[in-house]
Short mmCIF file of C-alpha atoms and ligand atoms in Angstrom, two decimals:
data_model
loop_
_atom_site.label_atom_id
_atom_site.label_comp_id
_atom_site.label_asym_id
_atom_site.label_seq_id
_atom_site.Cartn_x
_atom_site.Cartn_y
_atom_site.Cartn_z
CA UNK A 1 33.20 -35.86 -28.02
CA UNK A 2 30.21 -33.44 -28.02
CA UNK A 3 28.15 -36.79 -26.69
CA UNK A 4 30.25 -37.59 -24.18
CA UNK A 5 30.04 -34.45 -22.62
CA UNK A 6 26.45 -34.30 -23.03
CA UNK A 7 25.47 -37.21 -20.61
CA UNK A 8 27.62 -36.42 -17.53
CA UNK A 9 26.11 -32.69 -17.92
CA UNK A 10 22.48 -34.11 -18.38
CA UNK A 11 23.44 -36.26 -15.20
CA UNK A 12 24.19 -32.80 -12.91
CA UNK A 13 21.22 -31.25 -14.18
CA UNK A 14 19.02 -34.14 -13.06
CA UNK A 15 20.65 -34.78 -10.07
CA UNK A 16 21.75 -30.94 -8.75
CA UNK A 17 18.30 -29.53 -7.39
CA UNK A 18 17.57 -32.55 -5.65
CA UNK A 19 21.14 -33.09 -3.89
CA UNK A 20 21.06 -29.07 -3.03
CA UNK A 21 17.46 -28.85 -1.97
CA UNK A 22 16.97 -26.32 0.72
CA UNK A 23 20.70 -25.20 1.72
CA UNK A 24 21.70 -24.19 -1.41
CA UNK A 25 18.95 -22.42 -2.88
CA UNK A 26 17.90 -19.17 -2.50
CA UNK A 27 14.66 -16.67 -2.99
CA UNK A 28 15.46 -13.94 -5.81
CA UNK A 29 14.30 -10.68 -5.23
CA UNK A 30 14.90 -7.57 -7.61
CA UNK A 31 15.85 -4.46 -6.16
CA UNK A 32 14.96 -1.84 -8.86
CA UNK A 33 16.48 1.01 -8.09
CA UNK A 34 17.22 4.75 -9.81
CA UNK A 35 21.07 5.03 -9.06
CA UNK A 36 22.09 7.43 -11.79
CA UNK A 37 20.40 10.79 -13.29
CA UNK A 38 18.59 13.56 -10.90
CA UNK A 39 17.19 10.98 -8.67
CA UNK A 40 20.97 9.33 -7.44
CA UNK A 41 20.52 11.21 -4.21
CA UNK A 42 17.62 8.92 -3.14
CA UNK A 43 18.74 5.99 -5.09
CA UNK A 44 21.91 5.70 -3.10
CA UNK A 45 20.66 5.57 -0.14
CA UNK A 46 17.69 3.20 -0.55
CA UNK A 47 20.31 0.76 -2.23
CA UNK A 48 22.46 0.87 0.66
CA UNK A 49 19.85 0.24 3.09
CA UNK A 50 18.45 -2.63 0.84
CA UNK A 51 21.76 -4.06 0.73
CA UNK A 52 22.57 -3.83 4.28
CA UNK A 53 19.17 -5.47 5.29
CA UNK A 54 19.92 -8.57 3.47
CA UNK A 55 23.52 -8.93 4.03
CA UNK A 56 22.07 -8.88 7.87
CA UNK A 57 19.41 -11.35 7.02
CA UNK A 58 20.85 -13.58 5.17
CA UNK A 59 23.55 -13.59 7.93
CA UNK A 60 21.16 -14.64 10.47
CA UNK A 61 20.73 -17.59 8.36
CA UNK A 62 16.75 -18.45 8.54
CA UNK A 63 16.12 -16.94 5.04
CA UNK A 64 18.59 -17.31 1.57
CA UNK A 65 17.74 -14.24 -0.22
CA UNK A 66 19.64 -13.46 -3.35
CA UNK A 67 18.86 -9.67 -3.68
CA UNK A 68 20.13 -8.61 -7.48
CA UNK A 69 20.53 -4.90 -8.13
CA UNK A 70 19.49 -2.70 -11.33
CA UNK A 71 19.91 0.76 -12.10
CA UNK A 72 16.41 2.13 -13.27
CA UNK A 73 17.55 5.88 -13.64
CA UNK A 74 14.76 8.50 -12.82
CA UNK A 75 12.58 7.49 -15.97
CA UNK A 76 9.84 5.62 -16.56
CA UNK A 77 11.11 3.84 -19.31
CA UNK A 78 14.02 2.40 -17.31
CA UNK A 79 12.09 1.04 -14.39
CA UNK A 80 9.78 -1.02 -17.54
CA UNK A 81 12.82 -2.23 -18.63
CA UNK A 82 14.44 -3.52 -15.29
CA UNK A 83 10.74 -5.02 -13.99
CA UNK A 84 10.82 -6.71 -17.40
CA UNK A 85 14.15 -8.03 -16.94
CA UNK A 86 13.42 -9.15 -13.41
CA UNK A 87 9.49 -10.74 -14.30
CA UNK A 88 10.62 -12.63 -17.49
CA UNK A 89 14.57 -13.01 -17.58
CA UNK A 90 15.63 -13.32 -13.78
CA UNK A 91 12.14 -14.87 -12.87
CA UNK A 92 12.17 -12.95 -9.56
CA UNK A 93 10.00 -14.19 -6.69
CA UNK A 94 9.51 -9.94 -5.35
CA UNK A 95 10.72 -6.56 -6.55
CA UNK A 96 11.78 -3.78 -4.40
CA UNK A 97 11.24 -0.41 -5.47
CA UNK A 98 10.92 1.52 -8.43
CA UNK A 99 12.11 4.78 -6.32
CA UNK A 100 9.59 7.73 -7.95
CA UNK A 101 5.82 6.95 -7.88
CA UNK A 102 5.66 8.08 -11.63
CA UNK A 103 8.04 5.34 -12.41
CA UNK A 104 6.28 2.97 -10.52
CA UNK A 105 3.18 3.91 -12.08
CA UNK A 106 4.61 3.25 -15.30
CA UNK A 107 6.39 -0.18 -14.12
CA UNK A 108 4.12 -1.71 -11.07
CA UNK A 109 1.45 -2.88 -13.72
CA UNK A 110 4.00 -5.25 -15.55
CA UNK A 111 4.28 -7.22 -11.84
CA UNK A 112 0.83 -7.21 -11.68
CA UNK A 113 0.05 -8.56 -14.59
CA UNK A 114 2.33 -11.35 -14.16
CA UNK A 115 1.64 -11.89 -10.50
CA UNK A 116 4.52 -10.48 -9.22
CA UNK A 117 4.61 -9.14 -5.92
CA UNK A 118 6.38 -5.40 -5.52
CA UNK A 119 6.74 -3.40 -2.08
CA UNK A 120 7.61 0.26 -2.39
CA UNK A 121 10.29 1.49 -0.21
CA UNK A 122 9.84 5.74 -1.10
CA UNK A 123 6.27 5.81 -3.40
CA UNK A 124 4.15 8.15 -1.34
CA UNK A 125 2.12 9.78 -4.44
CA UNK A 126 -1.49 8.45 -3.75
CA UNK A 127 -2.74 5.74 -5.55
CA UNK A 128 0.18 3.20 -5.38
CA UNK A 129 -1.27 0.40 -3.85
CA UNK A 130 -4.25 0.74 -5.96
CA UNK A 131 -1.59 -0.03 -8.71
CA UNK A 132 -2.93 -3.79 -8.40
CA UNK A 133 -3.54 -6.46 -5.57
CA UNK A 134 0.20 -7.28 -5.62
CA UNK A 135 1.84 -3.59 -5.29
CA UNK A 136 2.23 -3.20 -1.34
CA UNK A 137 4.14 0.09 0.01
CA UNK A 138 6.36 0.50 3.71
CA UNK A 139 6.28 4.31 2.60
CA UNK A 140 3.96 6.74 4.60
CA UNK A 141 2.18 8.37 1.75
CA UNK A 142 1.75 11.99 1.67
CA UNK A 143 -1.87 11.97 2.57
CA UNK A 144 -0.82 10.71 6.14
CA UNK A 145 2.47 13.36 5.94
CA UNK A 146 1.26 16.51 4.86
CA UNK A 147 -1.61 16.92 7.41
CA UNK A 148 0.89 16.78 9.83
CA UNK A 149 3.26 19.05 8.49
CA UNK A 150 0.86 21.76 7.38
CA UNK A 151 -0.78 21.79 10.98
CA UNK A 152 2.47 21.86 12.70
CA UNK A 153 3.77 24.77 10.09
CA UNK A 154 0.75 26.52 10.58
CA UNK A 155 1.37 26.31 14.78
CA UNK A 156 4.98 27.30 14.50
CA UNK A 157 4.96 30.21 11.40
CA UNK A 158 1.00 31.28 12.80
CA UNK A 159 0.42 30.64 8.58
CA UNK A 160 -2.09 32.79 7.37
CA UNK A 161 -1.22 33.27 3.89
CA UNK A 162 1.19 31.41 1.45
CA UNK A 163 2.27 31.03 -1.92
CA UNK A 164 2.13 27.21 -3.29
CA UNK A 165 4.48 25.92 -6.10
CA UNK A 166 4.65 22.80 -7.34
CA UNK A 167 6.26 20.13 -10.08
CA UNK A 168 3.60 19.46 -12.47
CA UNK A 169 5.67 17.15 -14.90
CA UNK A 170 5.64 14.53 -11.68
CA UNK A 171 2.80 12.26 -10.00
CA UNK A 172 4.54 12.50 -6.68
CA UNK A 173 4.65 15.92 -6.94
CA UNK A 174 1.05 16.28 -8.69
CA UNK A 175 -0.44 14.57 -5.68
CA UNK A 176 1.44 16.05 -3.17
CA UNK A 177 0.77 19.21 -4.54
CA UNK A 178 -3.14 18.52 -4.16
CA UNK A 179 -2.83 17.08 -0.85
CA UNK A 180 -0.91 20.33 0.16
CA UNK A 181 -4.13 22.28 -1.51
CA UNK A 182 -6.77 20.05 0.53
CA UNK A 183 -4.87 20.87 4.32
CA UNK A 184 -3.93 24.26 3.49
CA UNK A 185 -7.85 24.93 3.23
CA UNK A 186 -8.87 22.81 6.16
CA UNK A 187 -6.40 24.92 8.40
CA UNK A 188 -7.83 28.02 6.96
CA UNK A 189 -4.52 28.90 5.58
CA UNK A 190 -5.23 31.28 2.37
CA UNK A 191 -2.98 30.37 -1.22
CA UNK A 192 -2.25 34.21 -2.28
CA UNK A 193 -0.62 32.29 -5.68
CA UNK A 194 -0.46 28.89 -7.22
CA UNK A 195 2.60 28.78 -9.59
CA UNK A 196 4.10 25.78 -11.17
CA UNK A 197 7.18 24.92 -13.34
CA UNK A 198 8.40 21.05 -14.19
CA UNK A 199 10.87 18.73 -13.62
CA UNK A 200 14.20 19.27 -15.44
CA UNK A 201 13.46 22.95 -15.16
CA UNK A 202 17.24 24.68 -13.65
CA UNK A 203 15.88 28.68 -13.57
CA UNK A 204 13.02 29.08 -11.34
CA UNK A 205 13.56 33.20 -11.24
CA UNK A 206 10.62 34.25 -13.00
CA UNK A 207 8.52 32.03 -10.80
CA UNK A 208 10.00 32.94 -7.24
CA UNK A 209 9.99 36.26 -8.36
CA UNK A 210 6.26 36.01 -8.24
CA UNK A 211 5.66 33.63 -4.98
CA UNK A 212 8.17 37.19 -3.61
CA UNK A 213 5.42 39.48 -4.92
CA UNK A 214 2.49 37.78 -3.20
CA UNK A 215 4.36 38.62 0.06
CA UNK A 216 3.49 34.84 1.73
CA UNK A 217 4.59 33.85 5.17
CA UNK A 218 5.79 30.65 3.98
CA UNK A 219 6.35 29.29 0.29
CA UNK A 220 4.45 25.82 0.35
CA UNK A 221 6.75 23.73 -2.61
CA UNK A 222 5.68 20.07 -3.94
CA UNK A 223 9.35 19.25 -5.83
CA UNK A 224 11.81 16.46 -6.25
CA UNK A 225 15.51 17.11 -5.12
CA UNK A 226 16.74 18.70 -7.66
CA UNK A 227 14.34 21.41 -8.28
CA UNK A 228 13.72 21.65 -4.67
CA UNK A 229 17.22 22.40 -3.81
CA UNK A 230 17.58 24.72 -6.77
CA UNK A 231 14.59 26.30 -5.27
CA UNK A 232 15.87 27.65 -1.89
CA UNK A 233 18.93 28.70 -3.03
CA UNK A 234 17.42 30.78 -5.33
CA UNK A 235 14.62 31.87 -3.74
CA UNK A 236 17.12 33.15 -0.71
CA UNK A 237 19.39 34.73 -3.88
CA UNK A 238 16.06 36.72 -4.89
CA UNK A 239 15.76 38.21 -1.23
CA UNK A 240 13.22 35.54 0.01
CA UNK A 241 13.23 35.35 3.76
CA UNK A 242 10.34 33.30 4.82
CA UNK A 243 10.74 29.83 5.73
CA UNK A 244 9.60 26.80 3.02
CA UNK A 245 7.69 24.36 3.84
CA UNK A 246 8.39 21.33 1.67
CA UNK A 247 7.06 17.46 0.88
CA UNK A 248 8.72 14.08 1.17
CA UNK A 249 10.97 15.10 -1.51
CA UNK A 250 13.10 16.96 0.55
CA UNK A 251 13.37 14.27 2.58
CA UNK A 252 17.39 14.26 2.04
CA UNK A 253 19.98 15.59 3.76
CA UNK A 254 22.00 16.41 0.63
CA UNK A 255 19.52 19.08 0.31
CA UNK A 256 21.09 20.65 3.41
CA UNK A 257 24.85 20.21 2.49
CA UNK A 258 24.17 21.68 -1.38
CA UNK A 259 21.56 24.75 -0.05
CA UNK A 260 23.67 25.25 3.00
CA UNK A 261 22.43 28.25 4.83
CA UNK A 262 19.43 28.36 1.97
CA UNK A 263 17.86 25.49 3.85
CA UNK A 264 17.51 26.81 7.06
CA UNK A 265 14.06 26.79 8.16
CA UNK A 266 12.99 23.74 5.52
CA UNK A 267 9.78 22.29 7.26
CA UNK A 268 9.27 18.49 6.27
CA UNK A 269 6.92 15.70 7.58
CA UNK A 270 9.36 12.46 7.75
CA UNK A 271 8.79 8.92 8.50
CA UNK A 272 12.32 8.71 9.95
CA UNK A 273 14.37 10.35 12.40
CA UNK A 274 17.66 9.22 14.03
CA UNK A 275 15.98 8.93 17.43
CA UNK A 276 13.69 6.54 16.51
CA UNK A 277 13.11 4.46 19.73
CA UNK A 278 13.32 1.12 18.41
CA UNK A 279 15.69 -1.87 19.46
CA UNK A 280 15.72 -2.60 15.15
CA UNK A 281 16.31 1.49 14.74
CA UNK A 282 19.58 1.65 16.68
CA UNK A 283 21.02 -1.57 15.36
CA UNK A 284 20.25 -0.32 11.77
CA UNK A 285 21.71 3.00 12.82
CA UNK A 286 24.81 1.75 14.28
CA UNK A 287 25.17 -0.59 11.64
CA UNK A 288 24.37 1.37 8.38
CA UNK A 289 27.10 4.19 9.70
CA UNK A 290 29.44 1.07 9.87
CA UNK A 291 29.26 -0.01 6.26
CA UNK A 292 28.99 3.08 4.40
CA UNK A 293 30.90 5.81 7.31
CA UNK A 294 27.62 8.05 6.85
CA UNK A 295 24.50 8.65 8.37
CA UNK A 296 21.30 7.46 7.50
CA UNK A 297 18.52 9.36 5.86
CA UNK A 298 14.70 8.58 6.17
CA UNK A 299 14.93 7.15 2.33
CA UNK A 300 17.41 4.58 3.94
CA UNK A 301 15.65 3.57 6.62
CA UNK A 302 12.62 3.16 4.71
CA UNK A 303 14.71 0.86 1.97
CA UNK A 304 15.73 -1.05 4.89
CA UNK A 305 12.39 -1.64 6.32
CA UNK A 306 11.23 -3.03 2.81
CA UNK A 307 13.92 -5.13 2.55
CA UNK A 308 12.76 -6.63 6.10
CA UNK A 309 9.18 -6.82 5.37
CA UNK A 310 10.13 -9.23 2.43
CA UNK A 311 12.48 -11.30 4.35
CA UNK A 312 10.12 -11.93 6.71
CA UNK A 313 7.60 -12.49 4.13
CA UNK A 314 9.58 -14.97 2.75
CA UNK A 315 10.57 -16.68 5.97
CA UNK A 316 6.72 -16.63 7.25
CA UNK A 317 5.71 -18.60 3.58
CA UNK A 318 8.55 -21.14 4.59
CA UNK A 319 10.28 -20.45 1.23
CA UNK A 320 13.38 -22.21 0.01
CA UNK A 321 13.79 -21.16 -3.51
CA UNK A 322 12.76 -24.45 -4.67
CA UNK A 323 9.21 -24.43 -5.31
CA UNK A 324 7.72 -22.82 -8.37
CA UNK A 325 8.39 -19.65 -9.30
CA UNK A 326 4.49 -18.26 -9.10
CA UNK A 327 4.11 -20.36 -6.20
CA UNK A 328 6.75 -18.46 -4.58
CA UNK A 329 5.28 -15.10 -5.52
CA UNK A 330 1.97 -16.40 -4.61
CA UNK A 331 3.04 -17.35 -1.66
CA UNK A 332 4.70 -13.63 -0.77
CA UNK A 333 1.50 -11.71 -1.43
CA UNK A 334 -0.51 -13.89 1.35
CA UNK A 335 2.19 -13.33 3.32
CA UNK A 336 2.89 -9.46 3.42
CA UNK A 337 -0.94 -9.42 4.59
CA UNK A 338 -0.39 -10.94 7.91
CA UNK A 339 2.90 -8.01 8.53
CA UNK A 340 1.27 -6.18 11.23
CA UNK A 341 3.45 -5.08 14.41
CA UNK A 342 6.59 -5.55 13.06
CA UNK A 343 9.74 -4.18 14.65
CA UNK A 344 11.75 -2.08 12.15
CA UNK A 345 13.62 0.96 12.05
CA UNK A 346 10.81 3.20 11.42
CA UNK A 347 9.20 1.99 14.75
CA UNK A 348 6.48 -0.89 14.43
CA UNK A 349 4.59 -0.85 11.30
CA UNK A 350 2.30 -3.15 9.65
CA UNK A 351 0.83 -3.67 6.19
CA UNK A 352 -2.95 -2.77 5.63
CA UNK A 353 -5.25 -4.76 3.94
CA UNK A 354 -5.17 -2.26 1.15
CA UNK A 355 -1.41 -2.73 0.75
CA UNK A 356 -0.49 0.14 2.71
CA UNK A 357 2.07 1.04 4.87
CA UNK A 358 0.78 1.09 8.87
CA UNK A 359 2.78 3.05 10.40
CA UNK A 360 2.40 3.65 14.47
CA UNK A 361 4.86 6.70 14.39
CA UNK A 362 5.60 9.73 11.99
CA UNK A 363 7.55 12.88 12.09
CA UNK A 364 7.89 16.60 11.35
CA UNK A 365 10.96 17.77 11.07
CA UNK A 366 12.84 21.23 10.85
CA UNK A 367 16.17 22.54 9.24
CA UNK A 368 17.81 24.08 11.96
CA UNK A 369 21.85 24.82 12.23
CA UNK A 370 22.36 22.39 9.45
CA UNK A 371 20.42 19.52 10.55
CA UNK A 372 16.96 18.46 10.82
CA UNK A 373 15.50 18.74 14.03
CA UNK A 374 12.07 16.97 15.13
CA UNK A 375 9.22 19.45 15.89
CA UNK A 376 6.33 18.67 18.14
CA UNK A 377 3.19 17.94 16.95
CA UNK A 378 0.30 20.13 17.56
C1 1QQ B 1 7.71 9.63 -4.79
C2 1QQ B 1 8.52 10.26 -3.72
C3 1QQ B 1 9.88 10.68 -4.05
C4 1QQ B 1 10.36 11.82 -3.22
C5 1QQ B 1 10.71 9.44 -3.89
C6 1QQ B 1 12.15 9.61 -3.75
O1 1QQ B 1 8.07 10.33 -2.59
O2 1QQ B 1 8.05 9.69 -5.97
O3 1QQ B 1 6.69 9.05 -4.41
#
């Protein structure tokens, strides 16, 4: 019995990849990506706008991409475990993601090591691409945000003097944080007090107590979501008044529904805004509020792009899913080089020959009756 079965099975095996060939296979790509924990409020977003990009794609029908989703959380441990799962189990030809730089520090080096090709979609700490010659990013780093913001906070607030706090339990925050340091000194803008506290952490009183006492014009904040959020609503509970002035990780607009009237005045530089003038922006626009009967955020835009830049990675390598696995990964890397000019929803970007994001257009934005508002650069 057990034989008989055997040889008809043996039979499909031998036969099946070569009857498919190209119409039935497809390029796997791993979409790591924190969905649960402190970090859901980006994570949902860049899923949707990964998953929405290659529905479209794969749609159009000049690329089979078979995009498979895991839930990394916000630590590093669980992006190691999901680019493990993707490099040895699911033999993925590209990753998308990890969302936070300090995961992908922890997690890019496995890809590299095995040659697997990973494009950021929200890393903006510095140092990410520098990861390894396979770790590319779409995400405007900080060091190409925060100049912009701190000149164009300085212009509208006339910034003098201002308190700076930061996350120091975070790379993205770390480097932001000296980024922040770096402009506020260029633009002659004096730090009356430097005060930290760390991720996790829920009462920041003591701390804005203190950024109160130093009587700033603006409070200058390097955070993730959670703290950030935390941060303006107390900071406006403790009597503070002047505006914040905050880094790509209050990129949300979540942070505007939980602070409410807290937010108000929020300064942030953004590689998104809804009036992007692209052909690719309003047909991701139009189409993201479609599926999930919400508007887009920068994070999703950005997750969108990524998911694009791969696609047409994959498309440009003529990739059916049937070659080799490092072939196809190989084959990726050449081909996110030659991504320059490319139509997406963040405007036309291209990737660097350092493995950074290009990007023609970027944005500061302001909190302003709920929403944020673009603010003109000086
Ligand atoms: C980073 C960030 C975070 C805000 C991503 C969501 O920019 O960790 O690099």
């Amino acid at each position: 019995m057990a034989k008989r079965l055997l040889i008809p099975m043996l039979l499909i095996a031998l036969v099946a990849p070569a009857a498919w060939g190209a119409a039935g296979a497809t390029v796997t790509v791993g979409l790591a990506v924190g969905m649960t924990g402190d970090i859901a409020v980006y994570g949902t977003p860049i899923r949707n706008g990964m998953e929405l990009a290659f529905k479209r794609i794969n749609d159009k029908g000049s690329v089979h991409i078979n995009p498979i989703l895991e839930d990394t959380g916000g630590g590093r441990d669980g992006a190691i475990n999901v680019f493990q799962k993707f490099i040895e189990r699911d033999r993925v030809a590209a990753i998308l993601g990890p969302v936070l730089s300090s995961q992908a520090f922890a997690s890019d080096p496995l890809a590299v090591k095995a040659g697997v090709p990973v494009v950021g979609v929200s890393n903006t700490a510095s140092g990410i691409p520098q990861i390894g010659p396979t770790v590319f990013r779409v995400s405007a780093p900080e060091a190409v945000q925060i100049p912009k913001s701190v000149a164009v906070a300085k212009k509208v607030l006339h910034l003098t003097r201002v308190v700076v706090m930061y996350d120091n339990a975070d790379d993205f925050t770390i480097s932001g944080y000296k980024t922040f340091v770096d402009e506020l000194k260029k633009n002659e803008v004096q730090i009356a007090d430097t005060i930290t506290f760390a991720r996790g952490d829920s009462d920041f009183s003591a701390q804005l107590t203190r950024a109160k006492a130093a009587n700033p014009q603006a409070i200058v904040v390097s955070a993730l979501a959670r703290e950030g959020t935390l941060l303006l609503i107390q900071g406006r509970n403790l009597g503070i008044t002047v505006p914040f002035v905050g880094g790509n990780g209050f990129n949300d607009t979540n942070i505007i529904k939980r602070a409410g009237a807290a937010a108000e005045g929020l300064i942030v530089g953004t590689a998104w805004v809804p009036s992007v003038p692209s052909a690719a922006n309003l047909a991701f626009y139009d189409a993201y509020r479609q599926a999930y009967k919400q508007e887009p955020n920068q994070f999703a835009a950005q997750a969108y792009t990524g998911a694009q830049v791969v696609a047409e990675a994959i498309r440009r390598a003529g990739l059916t899913g049937t070659e080799p696995i490092q072939v196809q990964r190989e084959k990726i890397v050449a081909a996110l080089y030659t991504i320059k000019n490319f139509e997406t929803p963040l405007g036309r970007i291209g990737i660097t020959r350092d493995r950074d994001v290009d990007q023609q257009r970027t944005y500061v934005a302001m909190v302003r009756n709920g929403r944020f508002v673009e603010l003109e650069a000086p």
